[in-house]
Structures are given as C-alpha cells and as structure tokens.
mmCIF file of C-alpha atoms in Angstrom:
data_model
loop_
_atom_site.group_PDB
_atom_site.id
_atom_site.type_symbol
_atom_site.label_atom_id
_atom_site.label_comp_id
_atom_site.label_asym_id
_atom_site.label_seq_id
_atom_site.Cartn_x
_atom_site.Cartn_y
_atom_site.Cartn_z
ATOM 1 C CA MET A 1 0.000 0.000 0.000
ATOM 2 C CA ARG A 2 1.353 3.430 -0.982
ATOM 3 C CA THR A 3 0.122 6.807 0.192
ATOM 4 C CA GLU A 4 1.380 9.931 -1.584
ATOM 5 C CA GLU A 5 -0.174 13.394 -1.444
ATOM 6 C CA LEU A 6 -1.405 14.535 -4.843
ATOM 7 C CA LYS A 7 -2.578 18.051 -5.566
ATOM 8 C CA PRO A 8 -4.861 18.911 -8.518
ATOM 9 C CA GLY A 9 -2.932 18.888 -11.759
ATOM 10 C CA GLU A 10 0.063 17.102 -10.271
ATOM 11 C CA LEU A 11 -0.208 13.784 -12.116
ATOM 12 C CA ILE A 12 0.846 13.685 -15.757
ATOM 13 C CA LEU A 13 -0.425 11.236 -18.340
ATOM 14 C CA GLY A 14 1.895 11.253 -21.348
ATOM 15 C CA HIS A 15 -0.131 9.422 -23.976
ATOM 16 C CA ASN A 16 2.766 8.529 -26.224
ATOM 17 C CA TYR A 17 6.272 8.908 -24.891
ATOM 18 C CA SER A 18 7.752 8.352 -28.349
ATOM 19 C CA GLY A 19 5.674 11.141 -29.872
ATOM 20 C CA ASN A 20 5.426 14.871 -29.337
ATOM 21 C CA PRO A 21 5.269 15.427 -25.572
ATOM 22 C CA CYS A 22 3.809 18.896 -25.967
ATOM 23 C CA SER A 23 0.779 17.815 -27.961
ATOM 24 C CA LYS A 24 -0.199 14.547 -26.287
ATOM 25 C CA VAL A 25 -0.259 15.176 -22.573
ATOM 26 C CA GLY A 26 -3.219 15.041 -20.225
ATOM 27 C CA VAL A 27 -3.457 16.132 -16.602
ATOM 28 C CA VAL A 28 -5.656 14.885 -13.791
ATOM 29 C CA HIS A 29 -7.523 18.082 -12.910
ATOM 30 C CA GLU A 30 -9.322 19.171 -9.773
ATOM 31 C CA VAL A 31 -12.726 18.108 -11.082
ATOM 32 C CA THR A 32 -11.436 14.553 -11.610
ATOM 33 C CA LEU A 33 -9.851 14.397 -8.168
ATOM 34 C CA LEU A 34 -13.280 14.930 -6.634
ATOM 35 C CA ALA A 35 -14.123 11.338 -7.608
ATOM 36 C CA LYS A 36 -14.334 8.982 -4.630
ATOM 37 C CA GLN A 37 -11.859 6.569 -6.227
ATOM 38 C CA LEU A 38 -9.926 7.011 -9.451
ATOM 39 C CA LEU A 39 -7.655 4.521 -11.192
ATOM 40 C CA VAL A 40 -5.102 5.673 -13.758
ATOM 41 C CA GLY A 41 -3.594 2.709 -15.567
ATOM 42 C CA ASN A 42 -2.460 0.901 -18.711
ATOM 43 C CA GLY A 43 0.714 2.936 -18.847
ATOM 44 C CA PHE A 44 4.394 2.945 -18.033
ATOM 45 C CA LEU A 45 4.375 4.044 -14.400
ATOM 46 C CA VAL A 46 7.506 6.065 -13.647
ATOM 47 C CA PRO A 47 8.663 5.397 -10.059
ATOM 48 C CA PHE A 48 8.313 8.067 -7.409
ATOM 49 C CA SER A 49 11.722 7.188 -5.945
ATOM 50 C CA SER A 50 14.990 5.619 -7.136
ATOM 51 C CA ALA A 51 14.260 2.540 -5.009
ATOM 52 C CA GLU A 52 11.283 1.590 -7.173
ATOM 53 C CA LYS A 53 11.192 0.075 -10.658
ATOM 54 C CA LEU A 54 9.323 1.129 -13.791
ATOM 55 C CA LEU A 55 5.993 -0.694 -14.072
ATOM 56 C CA GLU A 56 5.242 -1.479 -17.722
ATOM 57 C CA ASP A 57 1.528 -1.999 -17.056
ATOM 58 C CA GLY A 58 1.371 0.366 -14.132
ATOM 59 C CA CYS A 59 -1.683 1.706 -12.388
ATOM 60 C CA LEU A 60 -2.352 3.863 -9.361
ATOM 61 C CA LEU A 61 -5.345 4.525 -7.166
ATOM 62 C CA ILE A 62 -6.259 8.083 -6.185
ATOM 63 C CA GLU A 63 -8.669 8.865 -3.368
ATOM 64 C CA GLY A 64 -9.349 12.553 -2.817
ATOM 65 C CA ASN A 65 -5.905 14.113 -3.128
ATOM 66 C CA LEU A 66 -3.917 11.029 -2.103
ATOM 67 C CA ILE A 67 -2.311 8.268 -4.142
ATOM 68 C CA GLN A 68 -3.396 5.274 -2.064
ATOM 69 C CA ASP A 69 -2.114 2.306 -4.057
ATOM 70 C CA ILE A 70 0.225 1.409 -6.918
ATOM 71 C CA GLY A 71 0.382 -1.837 -8.881
ATOM 72 C CA ILE A 72 -0.459 -3.727 -12.074
ATOM 73 C CA THR A 73 -3.511 -2.414 -13.928
ATOM 74 C CA ARG A 74 -5.626 -5.586 -14.010
ATOM 75 C CA LEU A 75 -4.906 -6.315 -10.346
ATOM 76 C CA LEU A 76 -5.919 -2.843 -9.185
ATOM 77 C CA GLN A 77 -9.030 -2.923 -11.391
ATOM 78 C CA LYS A 78 -9.991 -6.215 -9.745
ATOM 79 C CA ARG A 79 -9.199 -4.853 -6.276
ATOM 80 C CA TYR A 80 -11.191 -1.618 -6.802
ATOM 81 C CA PRO A 81 -13.993 -2.570 -9.238
ATOM 82 C CA GLN A 82 -16.164 0.479 -8.476
ATOM 83 C CA SER A 83 -13.428 3.012 -9.283
ATOM 84 C CA GLU A 84 -13.512 5.362 -12.244
ATOM 85 C CA PHE A 85 -10.764 4.362 -14.716
ATOM 86 C CA ILE A 86 -8.597 6.580 -16.919
ATOM 87 C CA ASP A 87 -6.723 4.716 -19.657
ATOM 88 C CA ALA A 88 -3.217 6.134 -20.146
ATOM 89 C CA GLY A 89 -3.018 4.447 -23.558
ATOM 90 C CA ARG A 90 0.368 2.810 -22.948
ATOM 91 C CA GLY A 91 1.885 6.212 -22.314
ATOM 92 C CA LEU A 92 3.803 7.496 -19.315
ATOM 93 C CA ILE A 93 2.247 7.959 -15.899
ATOM 94 C CA MET A 94 4.660 10.145 -13.991
ATOM 95 C CA PRO A 95 5.019 12.976 -11.494
ATOM 96 C CA GLY A 96 4.565 16.391 -13.086
ATOM 97 C CA LEU A 97 7.558 18.360 -14.326
ATOM 98 C CA ILE A 98 8.818 21.488 -12.542
ATOM 99 C CA ASN A 99 9.829 24.699 -14.304
ATOM 100 C CA ALA A 100 12.222 26.140 -11.727
ATOM 101 C CA HIS A 101 12.751 29.538 -13.397
ATOM 102 C CA SER A 102 10.185 31.132 -15.663
ATOM 103 C CA HIS A 103 8.843 34.500 -16.765
ATOM 104 C CA LEU A 104 5.193 33.870 -17.599
ATOM 105 C CA TYR A 105 4.785 37.344 -19.091
ATOM 106 C CA SER A 106 7.197 36.273 -21.845
ATOM 107 C CA SER A 107 4.179 34.559 -23.434
ATOM 108 C CA LEU A 108 3.533 37.968 -25.012
ATOM 109 C CA ALA A 109 7.018 38.191 -26.537
ATOM 110 C CA ARG A 110 6.333 35.750 -29.362
ATOM 111 C CA GLY A 111 6.658 37.628 -32.621
ATOM 112 C CA MET A 112 7.326 40.924 -30.852
ATOM 113 C CA PRO A 113 9.537 43.197 -33.004
ATOM 114 C CA PHE A 114 12.598 44.782 -31.462
ATOM 115 C CA GLY A 115 11.564 48.203 -32.747
ATOM 116 C CA PHE A 116 15.188 49.121 -33.472
ATOM 117 C CA ALA A 117 18.089 47.466 -35.210
ATOM 118 C CA PRO A 118 18.595 43.835 -34.129
ATOM 119 C CA PRO A 119 20.436 43.645 -30.776
ATOM 120 C CA SER A 120 24.119 42.767 -30.838
ATOM 121 C CA ASN A 121 24.614 41.957 -27.139
ATOM 122 C CA PHE A 122 22.734 40.841 -24.055
ATOM 123 C CA LEU A 123 22.140 44.316 -22.633
ATOM 124 C CA GLN A 124 20.541 45.399 -25.910
ATOM 125 C CA ILE A 125 18.283 42.319 -25.794
ATOM 126 C CA LEU A 126 17.129 43.411 -22.338
ATOM 127 C CA GLU A 127 16.605 47.024 -23.396
ATOM 128 C CA ARG A 128 14.967 46.369 -26.770
ATOM 129 C CA LEU A 129 12.805 43.383 -25.898
ATOM 130 C CA TRP A 130 12.303 42.309 -22.278
ATOM 131 C CA TRP A 131 12.370 45.685 -20.569
ATOM 132 C CA ARG A 132 10.079 47.182 -23.211
ATOM 133 C CA LEU A 133 7.652 44.323 -22.667
ATOM 134 C CA ASP A 134 7.575 44.363 -18.870
ATOM 135 C CA ARG A 135 7.073 48.172 -18.827
ATOM 136 C CA ALA A 136 3.994 47.780 -21.035
ATOM 137 C CA LEU A 137 2.223 45.266 -18.798
ATOM 138 C CA ASP A 138 -1.002 46.198 -17.037
ATOM 139 C CA GLY A 139 -3.206 44.025 -14.835
ATOM 140 C CA GLU A 140 -5.059 42.482 -17.751
ATOM 141 C CA GLY A 141 -1.838 41.760 -19.651
ATOM 142 C CA ILE A 142 -0.280 40.159 -16.572
ATOM 143 C CA TYR A 143 -3.262 37.864 -16.057
ATOM 144 C CA TYR A 144 -3.659 36.755 -19.669
ATOM 145 C CA SER A 145 0.067 36.294 -20.274
ATOM 146 C CA ALA A 146 0.156 34.078 -17.174
ATOM 147 C CA LEU A 147 -2.885 32.142 -18.356
ATOM 148 C CA ALA A 148 -1.316 31.524 -21.778
ATOM 149 C CA GLY A 149 1.997 30.472 -20.253
ATOM 150 C CA LEU A 150 0.353 28.133 -17.762
ATOM 151 C CA ILE A 151 -1.757 26.424 -20.413
ATOM 152 C CA ALA A 152 1.389 25.879 -22.492
ATOM 153 C CA ALA A 153 3.111 24.482 -19.397
ATOM 154 C CA VAL A 154 0.345 21.955 -18.750
ATOM 155 C CA ARG A 155 0.432 20.816 -22.380
ATOM 156 C CA CYS A 156 4.107 20.003 -21.910
ATOM 157 C CA GLY A 157 3.597 18.127 -18.652
ATOM 158 C CA THR A 158 4.659 20.874 -16.245
ATOM 159 C CA THR A 159 2.615 21.035 -13.056
ATOM 160 C CA THR A 160 4.758 23.390 -10.961
ATOM 161 C CA ILE A 161 5.934 26.854 -12.026
ATOM 162 C CA ILE A 162 8.477 28.955 -10.133
ATOM 163 C CA ASP A 163 7.888 32.348 -11.700
ATOM 164 C CA HIS A 164 9.988 35.511 -11.576
ATOM 165 C CA HIS A 165 7.746 38.436 -12.520
ATOM 166 C CA ALA A 166 8.353 42.074 -13.495
ATOM 167 C CA SER A 167 5.842 44.786 -14.406
ATOM 168 C CA PRO A 168 7.240 48.142 -13.206
ATOM 169 C CA SER A 169 4.209 50.083 -14.455
ATOM 170 C CA CYS A 170 1.859 47.768 -12.563
ATOM 171 C CA ALA A 171 3.703 46.173 -9.657
ATOM 172 C CA THR A 172 0.992 46.358 -7.015
ATOM 173 C CA GLY A 173 -1.308 43.345 -7.215
ATOM 174 C CA SER A 174 0.628 41.759 -10.077
ATOM 175 C CA LEU A 175 1.402 38.526 -8.232
ATOM 176 C CA GLU A 176 -2.221 38.140 -7.192
ATOM 177 C CA ALA A 177 -3.203 38.363 -10.876
ATOM 178 C CA ILE A 178 -0.795 35.514 -11.659
ATOM 179 C CA ALA A 179 -2.081 33.575 -8.651
ATOM 180 C CA ARG A 180 -5.618 33.896 -10.022
ATOM 181 C CA ALA A 181 -4.470 32.330 -13.293
ATOM 182 C CA LEU A 182 -2.693 29.566 -11.366
ATOM 183 C CA LYS A 183 -5.870 28.703 -9.489
ATOM 184 C CA GLU A 184 -7.910 28.623 -12.685
ATOM 185 C CA VAL A 185 -5.468 26.302 -14.462
ATOM 186 C CA GLY A 186 -5.036 24.199 -11.309
ATOM 187 C CA ILE A 187 -1.277 23.762 -10.963
ATOM 188 C CA ARG A 188 1.274 24.711 -8.327
ATOM 189 C CA GLY A 189 3.217 27.956 -8.365
ATOM 190 C CA CYS A 190 5.852 29.858 -6.424
ATOM 191 C CA LEU A 191 5.777 33.547 -7.352
ATOM 192 C CA SER A 192 8.147 36.446 -6.806
ATOM 193 C CA TYR A 193 8.392 40.048 -7.970
ATOM 194 C CA GLU A 194 11.676 41.254 -9.474
ATOM 195 C CA VAL A 195 13.123 44.162 -7.460
ATOM 196 C CA SER A 196 15.402 46.364 -9.571
ATOM 197 C CA ASP A 197 16.934 49.846 -9.434
ATOM 198 C CA ARG A 198 16.331 50.546 -13.106
ATOM 199 C CA HIS A 199 13.187 52.633 -12.449
ATOM 200 C CA GLY A 200 14.281 54.447 -9.296
ATOM 201 C CA SER A 201 13.616 54.270 -5.566
ATOM 202 C CA GLN A 202 9.812 54.352 -5.808
ATOM 203 C CA SER A 203 9.854 51.296 -8.050
ATOM 204 C CA VAL A 204 12.181 49.535 -5.595
ATOM 205 C CA ARG A 205 9.767 50.208 -2.746
ATOM 206 C CA GLU A 206 6.798 48.969 -4.800
ATOM 207 C CA GLY A 207 8.685 45.786 -5.691
ATOM 208 C CA ILE A 208 9.612 45.056 -2.083
ATOM 209 C CA GLU A 209 6.049 45.694 -0.934
ATOM 210 C CA GLU A 210 4.635 43.437 -3.644
ATOM 211 C CA ASN A 211 6.883 40.567 -2.535
ATOM 212 C CA LEU A 212 5.895 41.049 1.106
ATOM 213 C CA ARG A 213 2.205 41.402 0.228
ATOM 214 C CA HIS A 214 2.256 38.159 -1.735
ATOM 215 C CA LEU A 215 4.055 36.264 1.029
ATOM 216 C CA ASP A 216 1.293 37.319 3.428
ATOM 217 C CA TRP A 217 -1.399 36.480 0.854
ATOM 218 C CA CYS A 218 -0.036 32.941 0.499
ATOM 219 C CA GLN A 219 -0.481 32.324 4.208
ATOM 220 C CA GLU A 220 -4.239 32.853 3.890
ATOM 221 C CA HIS A 221 -5.032 31.933 0.302
ATOM 222 C CA GLY A 222 -2.232 29.695 -1.028
ATOM 223 C CA GLU A 223 -4.026 26.494 -0.020
ATOM 224 C CA GLY A 224 -0.808 24.507 -0.313
ATOM 225 C CA MET A 225 -0.708 25.193 -4.054
ATOM 226 C CA ILE A 226 0.673 28.741 -4.288
ATOM 227 C CA SER A 227 3.698 29.998 -2.377
ATOM 228 C CA GLY A 228 6.076 32.933 -2.618
ATOM 229 C CA SER A 229 9.720 33.881 -2.656
ATOM 230 C CA PHE A 230 11.504 37.250 -2.814
ATOM 231 C CA GLY A 231 12.489 38.318 -6.322
ATOM 232 C CA LEU A 232 15.662 40.202 -7.220
ATOM 233 C CA HIS A 233 16.676 41.026 -10.779
ATOM 234 C CA ALA A 234 20.461 40.747 -11.004
ATOM 235 C CA SER A 235 23.588 42.284 -9.556
ATOM 236 C CA LEU A 236 23.933 44.833 -12.356
ATOM 237 C CA THR A 237 20.581 46.484 -11.495
ATOM 238 C CA LEU A 238 20.808 46.224 -7.691
ATOM 239 C CA SER A 239 22.786 48.729 -5.640
ATOM 240 C CA ASP A 240 24.201 47.907 -2.224
ATOM 241 C CA ASP A 241 21.471 50.012 -0.629
ATOM 242 C CA THR A 242 18.747 48.103 -2.442
ATOM 243 C CA LEU A 243 20.236 44.697 -1.676
ATOM 244 C CA GLY A 244 20.481 45.661 1.971
ATOM 245 C CA GLU A 245 16.910 46.940 2.034
ATOM 246 C CA CYS A 246 15.614 43.732 0.454
ATOM 247 C CA ARG A 247 17.531 41.583 2.919
ATOM 248 C CA ASP A 248 16.396 43.632 5.911
ATOM 249 C CA SER A 249 12.742 43.574 4.824
ATOM 250 C CA VAL A 250 12.591 39.805 5.407
ATOM 251 C CA SER A 251 14.999 39.627 8.352
ATOM 252 C CA GLY A 252 13.954 36.937 10.799
ATOM 253 C CA LYS A 253 11.623 35.282 8.299
ATOM 254 C CA GLU A 254 12.180 32.022 6.464
ATOM 255 C CA VAL A 255 12.020 33.527 2.989
ATOM 256 C CA SER A 256 13.767 32.342 -0.155
ATOM 257 C CA PHE A 257 15.306 34.601 -2.799
ATOM 258 C CA HIS A 258 15.022 34.132 -6.565
ATOM 259 C CA LEU A 259 17.419 35.996 -8.869
ATOM 260 C CA HIS A 260 19.547 35.902 -12.013
ATOM 261 C CA LEU A 261 23.227 35.223 -11.331
ATOM 262 C CA ALA A 262 26.027 35.761 -13.862
ATOM 263 C CA GLU A 263 23.768 35.199 -16.850
ATOM 264 C CA ASP A 264 26.091 37.193 -19.115
ATOM 265 C CA ARG A 265 29.548 38.786 -19.061
ATOM 266 C CA THR A 266 27.840 42.176 -18.759
ATOM 267 C CA ASP A 267 26.693 41.313 -15.237
ATOM 268 C CA VAL A 268 30.122 39.962 -14.261
ATOM 269 C CA GLU A 269 32.054 42.958 -15.592
ATOM 270 C CA ASP A 270 29.646 45.424 -13.976
ATOM 271 C CA CYS A 271 30.159 43.822 -10.565
ATOM 272 C CA HIS A 272 33.959 43.831 -10.869
ATOM 273 C CA LYS A 273 33.960 47.454 -12.002
ATOM 274 C CA LYS A 274 31.597 48.761 -9.296
ATOM 275 C CA TYR A 275 32.481 46.546 -6.342
ATOM 276 C CA GLY A 276 35.791 44.843 -7.146
ATOM 277 C CA LYS A 277 34.464 41.346 -6.523
ATOM 278 C CA THR A 278 32.511 38.512 -8.092
ATOM 279 C CA ILE A 279 28.726 38.497 -8.086
ATOM 280 C CA THR A 280 28.613 35.399 -5.913
ATOM 281 C CA SER A 281 30.927 36.925 -3.301
ATOM 282 C CA ARG A 282 28.817 40.078 -3.235
ATOM 283 C CA LEU A 283 25.586 38.162 -2.758
ATOM 284 C CA GLU A 284 27.135 36.004 -0.051
ATOM 285 C CA GLU A 285 28.222 39.101 1.885
ATOM 286 C CA PHE A 286 24.628 40.350 1.833
ATOM 287 C CA GLY A 287 23.252 37.035 3.054
ATOM 288 C CA ILE A 288 21.288 36.424 -0.126
ATOM 289 C CA LEU A 289 22.652 32.945 -0.823
ATOM 290 C CA GLY A 290 21.430 29.860 1.005
ATOM 291 C CA PRO A 291 19.579 26.550 0.723
ATOM 292 C CA LYS A 292 16.272 28.190 -0.229
ATOM 293 C CA THR A 293 17.713 30.629 -2.776
ATOM 294 C CA ILE A 294 17.358 30.015 -6.515
ATOM 295 C CA ALA A 295 20.234 31.328 -8.633
ATOM 296 C CA ALA A 296 19.156 31.225 -12.271
ATOM 297 C CA HIS A 297 21.557 30.771 -15.210
ATOM 298 C CA CYS A 298 25.022 30.855 -13.530
ATOM 299 C CA VAL A 299 26.644 30.858 -16.972
ATOM 300 C CA GLN A 300 29.677 33.036 -16.258
ATOM 301 C CA VAL A 301 30.755 31.663 -12.866
ATOM 302 C CA THR A 302 34.269 30.769 -11.727
ATOM 303 C CA ASP A 303 35.303 27.633 -9.854
ATOM 304 C CA LYS A 304 35.605 29.703 -6.674
ATOM 305 C CA GLU A 305 32.048 30.937 -7.153
ATOM 306 C CA LEU A 306 30.844 27.374 -7.613
ATOM 307 C CA ASP A 307 32.544 26.514 -4.326
ATOM 308 C CA ILE A 308 30.631 29.323 -2.595
ATOM 309 C CA LEU A 309 27.344 28.250 -4.164
ATOM 310 C CA GLY A 310 27.999 24.691 -3.033
ATOM 311 C CA GLN A 311 29.019 25.666 0.487
ATOM 312 C CA THR A 312 25.869 27.762 0.915
ATOM 313 C CA ASP A 313 23.735 25.026 -0.691
ATOM 314 C CA THR A 314 22.278 27.590 -3.099
ATOM 315 C CA LYS A 315 20.059 26.022 -5.752
ATOM 316 C CA ILE A 316 21.294 26.570 -9.315
ATOM 317 C CA VAL A 317 18.826 26.501 -12.199
ATOM 318 C CA HIS A 318 20.355 26.454 -15.664
ATOM 319 C CA ASN A 319 18.278 27.555 -18.625
ATOM 320 C CA PRO A 320 19.695 26.162 -21.880
ATOM 321 C CA ARG A 321 16.929 27.350 -24.208
ATOM 322 C CA SER A 322 16.934 30.881 -22.789
ATOM 323 C CA ASN A 323 20.723 31.003 -22.870
ATOM 324 C CA MET A 324 20.719 29.946 -26.508
ATOM 325 C CA ASN A 325 18.017 32.481 -27.346
ATOM 326 C CA ASN A 326 19.989 35.306 -25.711
ATOM 327 C CA ALA A 327 23.396 34.055 -26.932
ATOM 328 C CA VAL A 328 24.973 34.245 -23.466
ATOM 329 C CA GLY A 329 26.671 30.844 -23.441
ATOM 330 C CA ALA A 330 26.031 27.667 -21.474
ATOM 331 C CA ALA A 331 26.271 26.966 -17.762
ATOM 332 C CA PRO A 332 29.267 24.780 -16.780
ATOM 333 C CA ILE A 333 27.088 21.830 -15.819
ATOM 334 C CA ALA A 334 29.916 19.268 -15.779
ATOM 335 C CA ARG A 335 31.931 21.418 -13.371
ATOM 336 C CA MET A 336 28.858 21.879 -11.197
ATOM 337 C CA TRP A 337 28.437 18.122 -10.881
ATOM 338 C CA GLU A 338 32.081 17.769 -9.918
ATOM 339 C CA LYS A 339 31.604 20.335 -7.144
#
C-alpha cells in the first residue's frame, strides 16, 4: 500500500512517450480528483523514488488528493472494481515536471519586433525586448500572459511553475493576478516580484512591498498550491542600498530569494567594475545565498564561485533554451556536478 499526497494537476499522463510530448499530454484536474476513487492505468508508471522500478503496465489509485495504491492495472481494477478508470493508452504515468525559473509574461514576446536594429549583445536584448515588454504590462496583460503560459506548461507536462515576474508600471497586485491564473489552471506555483533599481527608488519600494504582500497572501489563500519567494533582478541592477533593504525587509523570516546570477559577461564585468568582486561573493556578503535561494543561469561563474554556491547550498537553475536564445553561453554543468 502506498500513500502519496497529490494536488490537482500534479499527475501527468503522457499518452505517447515516443511522440510529441507537448501535444499529447493530459493532466488529472481538480474536477477529476473529486471522484471517490480514481484509477489511472495501462501505462508505463515512472517510479516516485529511485528505489522503485518502472511498471510497464502500471496503475495507481487516487482517493481525494492522495495516491493510495500502486500496482499492475488488471490487479488494481480487480481490487477496486467500483473506481472510475482513466486509460493512459500505454503512455507514461509520472510525477509532473517542474519549471524552476520562468517568466510567464514572456508569453507575449512571441513575434514581438525589437523596434530598433537587431540587438548585438545581451544588454541590448534586455533594453529592446524584455524591458520594453515588462514596462507595457497592465493588470489584464499580466493575467492573460500568465494564463497563456500556464496552459502551455500543462500541455508540456509541467505542473509546478516557479515564476519571476516584473511589471514596473503595474507592480501592485501583479502577483495576485498571476495567482488567479494559477488557481484557474489548477497547478502549483511559487511567485516572486523582481526588485530592480532601473526605475528608481519608488519602483524599488513597490517591488519590495509586492513581494511582502504576496508572502502574506499565500499564508491565507495559497491552499498549499501557491507559495512565494523574494524576487531580485540581477547584480547589475541592484545597488548595495537596495540589496540591503531587500535583505532587511525579510529579516527573521524564512524567505527564499530568486534571482539571475552571472547570466552574461555584462553582469560579471559590472560587478567587478563597481564593487571589485565577483557576483557570488557580493551576494554572499549580503546574506542572499542559502539553501532556499534560486540562482538562475550561472553561466559566467568561476570555480571559486561554484565553491561558494555549493558551500551555501544555493540552488542553481540552468536555462539552456533561454541562454541559446539570448546568446549568453552555457552553464558549466559538468563542473557543477564535480563540485
């Protein structure tokens, strides 16, 4: 007998693992989980731990929001004859995927023109595409971009999104708009608002307040499905004063940080020029690193920086598709494994 907690949208049914995973994926939604007993079977059941083996004719029993039993399809059908049955069609039955660093508002960037000459470096990509887009977002745009991104995520088997949001013209209430989309789609999310100095002190204050507001909101309304972290953009747009203010605003609380770290040489060179140190050393001095912190990209990091990230147990998320899109290089994954 197995008992595993299952939240709505957390179980993925990949109908044909040899086909296109983004077009043939189904998710057990909240409405289905209301069934008294539900069997999902006739599929390749991916184990929930390394100690278990792949079941070629796997099946599992769901009661409420708990996985109560796992076994062979015909045996579980015989054991629970009154249960509703979903046929996985010889596809994969597996835990949902996790997107550990996303920008849901980027759903609106598809086909967006640069408006100027094509960018020739990373900073120009930020200025001509991403920063133009996030400035233009209003409440409606935030909600619908999140909805589009979440639907795309579900179609690809992703049931948890860790999102890093920015909308400097509409910071207040932005994370609640994304949370509303999360609840409608029915998957898990951890949301943060990107604090940055690029729009001045008032924008910094609004960003900090939005993070704190969302953290409080999650306590009452997250329902175990939506949580929060504290968003920071990157070293190159965060002064010492701002970093200190962000750190102090959550002092004494168990709050995680989510930021971009050494995504491009521009960030690295800016930190050396302004502060005479590496980005990782700077963040460590401010107490930003730690076991709950997500450091996205980490493309341009030294071995010493990897040592610091390892010693602080900071979680690194590498983003190969984004890095290729922005032409910033690739994270040193092999060296990370060695560390």
